[in-house]
Coordinates of C-alpha atoms and ligand atoms in Angstrom, one line a residue:
M1 CA 2.3 -20.2 21.9
S2 CA -0.8 -17.4 21.8
T3 CA -3.4 -17.8 19.5
W4 CA -5.0 -14.3 17.9
L5 CA -8.5 -14.4 16.0
V6 CA -7.9 -11.5 13.7
T7 CA -11.1 -10.5 11.8
G8 CA -10.8 -8.7 7.9
G9 CA -7.6 -9.9 8.2
A10 CA -7.4 -9.9 4.2
G11 CA -8.1 -5.7 4.4
F12 CA -5.4 -3.5 4.2
I13 CA -4.6 -3.1 8.0
G14 CA -5.7 -6.6 9.0
S15 CA -3.3 -8.1 6.6
N16 CA -0.1 -5.8 7.2
F17 CA -1.4 -6.6 10.4
V18 CA -1.1 -10.5 10.6
L19 CA 2.3 -10.2 8.3
Y20 CA 3.6 -8.3 11.3
M21 CA 2.8 -10.7 14.3
L22 CA 3.8 -13.1 11.8
R23 CA 7.4 -12.0 11.1
T24 CA 7.7 -10.5 14.5
Y25 CA 7.0 -13.3 16.7
D26 CA 7.5 -17.0 16.9
D27 CA 5.4 -18.0 19.1
V28 CA 2.1 -16.8 17.1
R29 CA -0.5 -18.3 15.7
I30 CA -2.9 -16.2 13.3
V31 CA -6.1 -17.4 12.5
N32 CA -7.5 -14.9 10.2
L33 CA -11.2 -14.3 9.7
D34 CA -12.9 -12.6 6.6
A35 CA -15.9 -12.2 4.4
L36 CA -13.6 -11.4 1.0
T37 CA -15.5 -8.6 0.1
Y38 CA -14.6 -5.8 -2.5
A39 CA -11.9 -4.7 0.1
G40 CA -10.8 -8.6 1.3
N41 CA -7.9 -9.9 -0.6
L42 CA -5.9 -12.7 0.1
E43 CA -3.0 -12.0 -2.4
N44 CA -1.8 -9.4 0.2
L45 CA -1.3 -12.9 2.4
L46 CA 0.7 -15.0 -0.4
S47 CA 3.3 -14.5 1.9
V48 CA 1.9 -16.8 4.7
Q49 CA -0.8 -19.0 2.9
D50 CA 1.9 -21.7 3.7
N51 CA 3.0 -20.8 7.2
P52 CA 1.7 -23.8 9.6
R53 CA 1.2 -21.0 12.0
Y54 CA -1.8 -19.8 9.5
T55 CA -5.4 -20.2 9.1
F56 CA -8.4 -18.7 7.0
V57 CA -11.7 -18.7 7.5
H58 CA -13.7 -17.6 5.1
A59 CA -16.7 -16.0 6.8
D60 CA -19.1 -13.1 8.5
I61 CA -18.8 -11.5 11.3
R62 CA -22.6 -11.2 11.5
D63 CA -22.4 -15.5 10.8
A64 CA -23.2 -16.4 14.8
Q65 CA -22.6 -19.8 14.0
A66 CA -19.2 -19.3 11.8
V67 CA -18.1 -17.3 14.6
A68 CA -18.7 -19.4 17.6
D69 CA -17.4 -22.3 15.4
T70 CA -13.9 -21.0 15.0
L71 CA -14.2 -19.3 18.3
A72 CA -15.0 -23.4 19.3
A73 CA -12.2 -24.2 16.6
H74 CA -9.4 -22.0 17.9
D75 CA -9.9 -20.7 21.4
P76 CA -7.6 -17.7 21.1
D77 CA -6.5 -15.7 23.5
Y78 CA -6.9 -12.3 21.8
V79 CA -9.5 -10.7 19.2
I80 CA -8.6 -8.4 17.5
N81 CA -11.9 -7.3 15.8
F82 CA -10.9 -5.3 12.1
A83 CA -14.0 -6.1 9.6
A84 CA -15.6 -3.2 8.7
E85 CA -17.0 -1.3 5.6
S86 CA -13.8 1.6 6.0
H87 CA -14.5 4.0 3.3
V88 CA -16.3 7.1 3.7
D89 CA -17.7 7.8 0.1
R90 CA -18.9 4.4 0.0
S91 CA -20.6 5.1 3.3
I92 CA -22.5 8.0 2.1
A93 CA -23.8 6.1 -1.1
N94 CA -24.8 3.1 1.0
P95 CA -25.4 3.6 4.5
G96 CA -27.3 0.3 5.8
V97 CA -24.3 -2.2 5.1
F98 CA -22.5 -0.1 7.6
A99 CA -24.6 -0.3 10.4
D100 CA -24.8 -4.3 8.9
T101 CA -21.1 -4.7 9.2
N102 CA -19.8 -2.3 12.1
V103 CA -22.9 -2.0 14.2
M104 CA -24.3 -5.6 14.0
G105 CA -21.1 -7.3 13.3
T106 CA -19.4 -6.3 16.5
V107 CA -22.5 -7.3 18.8
N108 CA -22.2 -10.9 17.2
L109 CA -18.8 -11.2 17.3
L110 CA -19.0 -9.7 21.4
N111 CA -22.0 -12.0 22.0
C112 CA -20.0 -14.4 20.7
C113 CA -16.7 -14.2 22.7
R114 CA -18.5 -13.6 25.3
A115 CA -20.4 -17.0 25.1
A116 CA -17.9 -19.2 24.2
W117 CA -15.4 -17.5 26.7
D118 CA -17.5 -17.6 30.2
D119 CA -15.8 -19.4 32.7
G120 CA -18.8 -20.3 34.8
T121 CA -17.7 -17.7 37.7
G122 CA -19.0 -14.3 35.6
G123 CA -15.2 -14.1 34.4
F124 CA -13.6 -14.5 30.8
G125 CA -10.1 -16.0 31.6
A126 CA -7.2 -14.1 30.0
H127 CA -8.6 -14.1 26.9
R128 CA -8.8 -9.8 25.3
Y129 CA -10.9 -8.3 22.6
L130 CA -9.8 -5.6 20.9
Q131 CA -12.0 -3.2 18.5
V132 CA -10.1 -1.4 16.0
G133 CA -11.2 1.9 15.7
T134 CA -10.8 5.5 14.0
D135 CA -10.4 9.2 15.5
E136 CA -13.4 10.4 12.7
V137 CA -15.9 9.2 16.1
Y138 CA -14.4 12.6 17.4
G139 CA -15.6 14.7 14.8
T140 CA -13.8 17.2 13.3
L141 CA -11.7 20.3 14.2
A142 CA -10.4 24.0 13.8
I143 CA -8.0 24.8 11.1
P144 CA -5.6 26.8 13.5
E145 CA -4.9 30.3 12.6
A146 CA -1.5 29.6 12.3
L147 CA 0.5 27.2 10.1
N148 CA 2.8 25.3 8.2
A149 CA 3.4 25.0 4.4
D150 CA 2.5 21.8 4.2
G151 CA -0.9 22.3 6.4
S152 CA 0.3 21.0 10.3
P153 CA 0.2 23.6 12.7
A154 CA 3.2 26.2 13.5
D155 CA 2.5 25.8 17.5
P156 CA 1.5 22.6 18.3
E157 CA 1.5 23.7 21.7
H158 CA -1.4 25.7 21.6
T159 CA -3.6 23.6 18.9
D160 CA -6.3 21.3 19.5
Y161 CA -5.8 17.3 19.2
F162 CA -8.2 14.8 19.7
R163 CA -8.4 13.4 23.3
E164 CA -9.4 10.0 24.5
D165 CA -12.4 12.9 26.3
T166 CA -12.8 14.5 23.7
P167 CA -17.2 14.1 23.0
L168 CA -18.1 11.2 20.3
S169 CA -19.3 13.6 17.6
P170 CA -19.6 11.7 14.3
H171 CA -20.4 13.0 11.1
S172 CA -20.5 10.4 8.0
P173 CA -22.6 7.2 7.9
Y174 CA -19.3 5.1 8.5
S175 CA -18.0 7.0 11.4
A176 CA -21.6 6.7 12.9
S177 CA -21.6 3.5 12.7
K178 CA -17.9 2.8 14.2
T179 CA -18.8 5.9 16.8
S180 CA -21.6 2.8 17.6
A181 CA -19.5 -0.1 17.7
D182 CA -17.0 1.4 20.3
L183 CA -20.0 2.2 22.1
F184 CA -21.2 -1.6 22.3
V185 CA -18.2 -2.4 23.2
K186 CA -17.7 -0.3 26.3
A187 CA -20.7 -1.3 27.3
Y188 CA -20.4 -5.2 27.0
H189 CA -17.1 -3.6 29.3
D190 CA -19.1 -2.5 31.7
T191 CA -21.9 -4.2 32.3
Y192 CA -20.6 -7.6 31.2
G193 CA -16.9 -7.4 33.1
F194 CA -15.7 -8.5 28.7
P195 CA -12.4 -7.8 28.6
A196 CA -12.2 -5.2 25.9
V197 CA -10.0 -2.0 25.1
I198 CA -10.4 0.5 22.5
T199 CA -7.5 1.9 20.0
R200 CA -8.8 4.9 17.8
C201 CA -6.3 5.8 14.9
S202 CA -5.4 8.4 13.3
N203 CA -5.6 7.8 9.1
N204 CA -3.2 4.8 7.7
Y205 CA -1.0 4.5 4.1
G206 CA 1.2 1.8 3.5
P207 CA 1.4 -1.0 1.1
Y208 CA -2.1 -3.1 0.2
Q209 CA -4.4 -0.1 1.2
F210 CA -7.3 -0.1 -1.8
P211 CA -6.8 2.4 -4.2
E212 CA -10.2 4.0 -2.9
K213 CA -8.5 6.0 -0.2
L214 CA -6.8 9.5 -1.1
I215 CA -2.6 8.0 -0.7
P216 CA -3.4 4.6 -3.1
L217 CA -5.6 6.7 -5.6
M218 CA -3.4 9.2 -5.7
I219 CA -0.8 7.0 -6.5
N220 CA -2.6 5.1 -9.0
N221 CA -3.9 7.9 -11.5
A222 CA -0.6 9.8 -11.3
I223 CA 1.1 6.8 -12.6
H224 CA -1.5 6.3 -15.0
H225 CA -1.2 10.4 -15.9
K226 CA -5.2 10.4 -15.3
P227 CA -7.2 13.4 -13.3
L228 CA -6.4 13.8 -9.4
P229 CA -9.7 14.8 -8.1
V230 CA -8.9 17.4 -5.1
Y231 CA -12.3 17.9 -3.0
G232 CA -13.3 21.4 -2.3
D233 CA -10.5 23.5 -1.7
G234 CA -7.8 20.7 -0.7
L235 CA -7.6 22.6 2.7
N236 CA -8.4 20.1 4.9
V237 CA -5.7 18.0 7.2
R238 CA -5.3 14.5 8.4
D239 CA -3.4 13.2 10.9
W240 CA -1.3 10.3 8.7
L241 CA 0.0 7.2 10.2
Y242 CA 2.4 4.5 8.3
V243 CA 0.1 1.1 9.2
D244 CA 3.0 -1.1 10.5
D245 CA 2.9 2.0 13.5
H246 CA -0.7 1.0 13.9
C247 CA 0.4 -2.7 13.8
K248 CA 2.6 -1.9 16.6
A249 CA 0.2 0.0 18.3
I250 CA -2.4 -2.6 18.4
D251 CA 0.2 -5.4 19.3
M252 CA 1.3 -3.3 22.4
V253 CA -2.7 -2.1 23.4
A254 CA -4.3 -5.6 22.8
R255 CA -1.6 -7.5 25.6
D256 CA -1.0 -4.7 27.8
G257 CA -3.7 -2.0 27.5
R258 CA -5.7 -1.6 30.9
L259 CA -9.3 -3.3 30.1
G260 CA -12.3 -0.7 29.8
E261 CA -9.8 2.0 28.3
V262 CA -9.8 3.7 25.3
Y263 CA -6.4 4.3 23.3
N264 CA -5.9 6.8 20.8
V265 CA -3.2 6.2 17.9
G266 CA -1.5 8.6 16.0
G267 CA 1.7 10.8 14.8
H268 CA 1.5 14.1 14.8
N269 CA 1.4 13.9 11.2
E270 CA -1.1 15.9 9.8
R271 CA -0.7 17.6 6.2
A272 CA -3.5 19.3 4.3
N273 CA -4.5 17.0 1.3
I274 CA -3.3 19.2 -1.3
Y275 CA 0.3 18.6 0.3
I276 CA 0.1 15.2 -0.1
V277 CA -1.0 15.4 -3.3
K278 CA 1.6 17.6 -4.5
T279 CA 4.6 15.1 -2.4
I280 CA 2.8 12.3 -4.2
I281 CA 3.3 14.2 -8.0
Q282 CA 6.8 15.3 -6.8
Q283 CA 7.9 11.7 -5.1
V284 CA 6.4 9.5 -8.1
R285 CA 7.7 11.5 -10.9
E286 CA 11.3 11.6 -9.0
V287 CA 11.2 7.8 -8.9
T288 CA 9.8 7.0 -12.5
G289 CA 11.7 10.2 -14.0
D290 CA 8.1 10.3 -16.0
E291 CA 8.1 14.3 -16.1
Q292 CA 4.1 13.8 -17.0
V293 CA 3.7 13.3 -13.5
S294 CA 2.7 16.9 -13.0
E295 CA 0.8 19.3 -10.8
D296 CA -1.4 20.1 -14.3
L297 CA -3.2 16.5 -13.3
I298 CA -4.8 17.9 -10.3
T299 CA -8.3 18.6 -10.8
Y300 CA -10.3 20.4 -8.4
V301 CA -14.3 18.1 -7.5
Q302 CA -16.9 18.5 -6.2
D303 CA -16.6 18.3 -1.9
R304 CA -17.5 15.4 -0.4
A305 CA -20.7 16.0 1.6
G306 CA -20.3 16.5 5.6
H307 CA -16.4 16.7 4.9
D308 CA -14.8 16.9 8.4
R309 CA -12.2 19.6 8.0
R310 CA -9.1 18.3 10.5
Y311 CA -8.1 15.0 12.5
G312 CA -5.9 15.2 14.4
M313 CA -5.1 13.1 17.3
A314 CA -2.9 13.3 21.1
P315 CA -1.4 10.0 21.3
D316 CA -0.1 10.9 24.8
K317 CA -1.8 8.3 27.1
I318 CA -0.5 5.2 24.7
R319 CA 3.1 6.8 24.9
A320 CA 2.9 7.2 28.6
E321 CA 1.3 4.1 29.4
L322 CA 2.6 2.1 27.4
G323 CA 6.0 3.2 25.8
W324 CA 4.4 3.3 22.2
Y325 CA 6.0 5.9 19.7
P326 CA 5.6 6.2 15.7
Q327 CA 8.8 5.3 13.8
T328 CA 8.0 6.5 10.3
P329 CA 8.0 9.8 9.2
Y330 CA 5.6 10.9 7.0
E331 CA 8.6 11.4 4.2
E332 CA 10.1 7.9 4.6
G333 CA 6.3 6.7 4.7
I334 CA 5.1 8.0 1.7
V335 CA 8.4 7.0 -0.4
K336 CA 8.5 3.8 0.9
T337 CA 4.3 3.4 0.0
I338 CA 5.2 4.8 -3.6
R339 CA 7.9 2.7 -4.3
W340 CA 5.6 -0.2 -2.9
Y341 CA 2.8 0.7 -5.6
L342 CA 5.6 0.8 -8.3
D343 CA 7.0 -3.0 -7.2
N344 CA 3.6 -4.4 -7.6
P345 CA 1.8 -3.4 -10.4
T346 CA 0.4 -6.9 -10.4
W347 CA -1.6 -6.1 -7.3
V348 CA -2.3 -3.3 -8.3
E349 CA -3.8 -4.5 -11.8
H350 CA -5.7 -7.4 -9.8
V351 CA -7.9 -4.9 -7.4
T352 CA -8.1 -2.0 -10.1
S353 CA -9.6 -4.3 -12.8
G354 CA -14.0 -4.9 -12.8
A355 CA -15.4 -4.1 -10.1
Y356 CA -13.0 -0.8 -9.5
Q357 CA -13.7 0.5 -13.2
D358 CA -17.4 0.6 -12.4
Y359 CA -17.4 1.8 -8.7
Y360 CA -14.6 4.9 -10.0
E361 CA -17.4 6.1 -12.4
R362 CA -19.9 6.0 -10.1
M363 CA -18.0 7.8 -7.7
Y364 CA -16.4 10.5 -9.5
A365 CA -18.5 10.6 -12.4
D366 CA -20.8 13.9 -11.0
K367 CA -18.0 15.2 -9.0
Ligands
NAD401 P1 -10.6 -2.6 4.6 O1 -11.6 -1.8 4.2 O2 -9.2 -2.6 3.6 O3 -10.5 -4.0 5.2 C1 -12.0 -4.5 5.8 C2 -11.5 -6.2 6.2 O4 -12.9 -6.1 6.2 C3 -12.3 -6.6 4.6 O5 -10.5 -7.9 4.1 C4 -13.5 -7.2 4.3 O6 -12.9 -8.6 3.7 C5 -13.2 -7.3 5.6 N1 -14.9 -7.8 6.0 C6 -15.7 -6.6 5.9 N2 -17.1 -6.9 6.0 C7 -17.1 -8.0 6.9 C8 -17.9 -8.8 7.2 N3 -19.1 -8.5 7.5 N4 -17.2 -10.3 7.9 C9 -15.9 -10.5 7.7 N5 -15.1 -9.5 7.4 C10 -15.2 -8.2 7.0 O7 -10.1 -1.5 5.7 P2 -8.9 -1.3 6.6 O8 -8.6 0.1 5.8 O9 -8.2 -2.3 6.8 O10 -9.6 -0.7 8.2 C11 -9.9 -1.8 9.4 C12 -10.2 -1.9 10.4 O11 -9.4 -0.2 10.8 C13 -11.5 -0.9 10.2 O12 -12.5 -1.7 11.1 C14 -11.5 0.6 10.3 O13 -12.4 1.4 10.4 C15 -10.6 0.6 10.7 N6 -9.0 2.1 10.7 C16 -8.9 2.1 10.0 C17 -8.3 3.1 9.2 C18 -7.4 3.8 8.1 O14 -7.3 4.7 7.9 N7 -7.9 2.6 6.7 C19 -8.4 4.5 10.4 C20 -8.5 4.0 11.6 C21 -9.4 3.1 11.5
TYD402 P1 -9.9 9.5 2.5 O1 -8.6 8.3 2.6 O2 -11.1 8.9 2.1 O3 -9.9 9.0 4.0 P2 -11.0 9.7 5.1 O4 -11.9 10.2 4.5 O5 -11.1 8.7 6.2 O6 -9.9 10.5 5.8 O7 -9.6 10.5 2.4 C1 -8.6 11.5 3.1 C2 -9.0 13.1 2.5 O8 -8.9 13.0 1.3 C3 -10.1 13.1 3.0 O9 -9.9 14.7 3.5 C4 -11.1 13.3 1.6 C5 -9.8 13.6 0.8 N1 -10.1 12.9 -0.4 C6 -9.5 13.7 -2.2 O10 -9.5 15.1 -1.7 N2 -9.7 12.8 -3.1 C7 -10.3 11.8 -3.1 O11 -10.2 11.1 -4.2 C8 -10.9 10.8 -1.9 C9 -11.1 9.9 -2.4 C10 -10.0 11.5 -0.7

């Protein structure tokens, strides 16, 4: 049996990771430490809540005592830090909490693990810490001259991508906080020999994603015939990865990645935002037969401040060293995701009631 402490395991990727690990392995125990912010939802984990290999701890990664107690009680072999404030638009509206949680929370977690894992001889035994990072730390790429109709590069051989040695150049408060966290993790490895590794992943999508992010927001709005708010000209490009492919990468890097290293995770699924929105419209209409779901719902709104133009990952290192590759093409993943949102109206209703309405008003009223 190995024990994995997952922070932020009630969020989108964290809960998918908990479910992935418990269904993939019989010899894995999961401890999920989560503060249950607006983004944390234990409904994601109803199917495992009675599993004897699963434990939930309601705590904040900034709380040194709670984290130390959890480490002492469960002695995890692995710590995977998902816990974060994760939405760029919220970071623009309120950057402070991003510094608190993403930077100071990570530093607290590192300090607690370092103290708990210290073997008295300057080593840390076989323990391993993985920091879940993002491609946004690299800043932005130019849009290539020649594009396919979906916004992907027509000539990938001669196109720029983010590599692990691309200079860090974050633009939003969110990406600045994630960059700082990565640098602390690297510093703890380089200074104390702390056994850490970092993954940096492109945009994820799939079940249980909170409908403030592009794909679930558009699916939910389309189903309800609400305007589909496209920022700017809709030609910004993101590199989309189905969440289970990310979970698999984290599992592989946590176990076998070289300590002190960064691994980029992405699937060469670059798409322009407007293409994503149009495929969602088309798929929702096809699945539901609802003719009112049409491109008339598309509404171009004021652009996001400091909006990064293009993200595109080169996942060559993780493929070469660990044999990871993405299994889910975008066209398959988007249909699975839309069906999931249609099949889970209660989940959607719960997360979009109350506070979500206030959020939506605040964020979109002036755009
Ligand atoms: P999310 O917002 O859905 O979930 C974040 C989770 O962290 C929630 O359960 C929340 O309750 C918890 N949390 C927040 N503050 C906390 C605190 N102080 N202490 C304990 N728990 C706290 O985020 P997500 O989309 O699942 O992202 C997870 C991680 O992956 C983040 O670190 C994010 O930066 C990174 N990431 C996300 C994407 C993406 O496309 N969503 C891509 C690359 C990397
Ligand atoms: P998002 O899902 O917020 O992820 P990130 O900004 O971290 O990449 O946004 C993805 C892209 O979609 C981004 O270019 C901004 C754009 N977008 C819209 O056009 N409209 C929206 O309502 C949202 C939330 C995002």
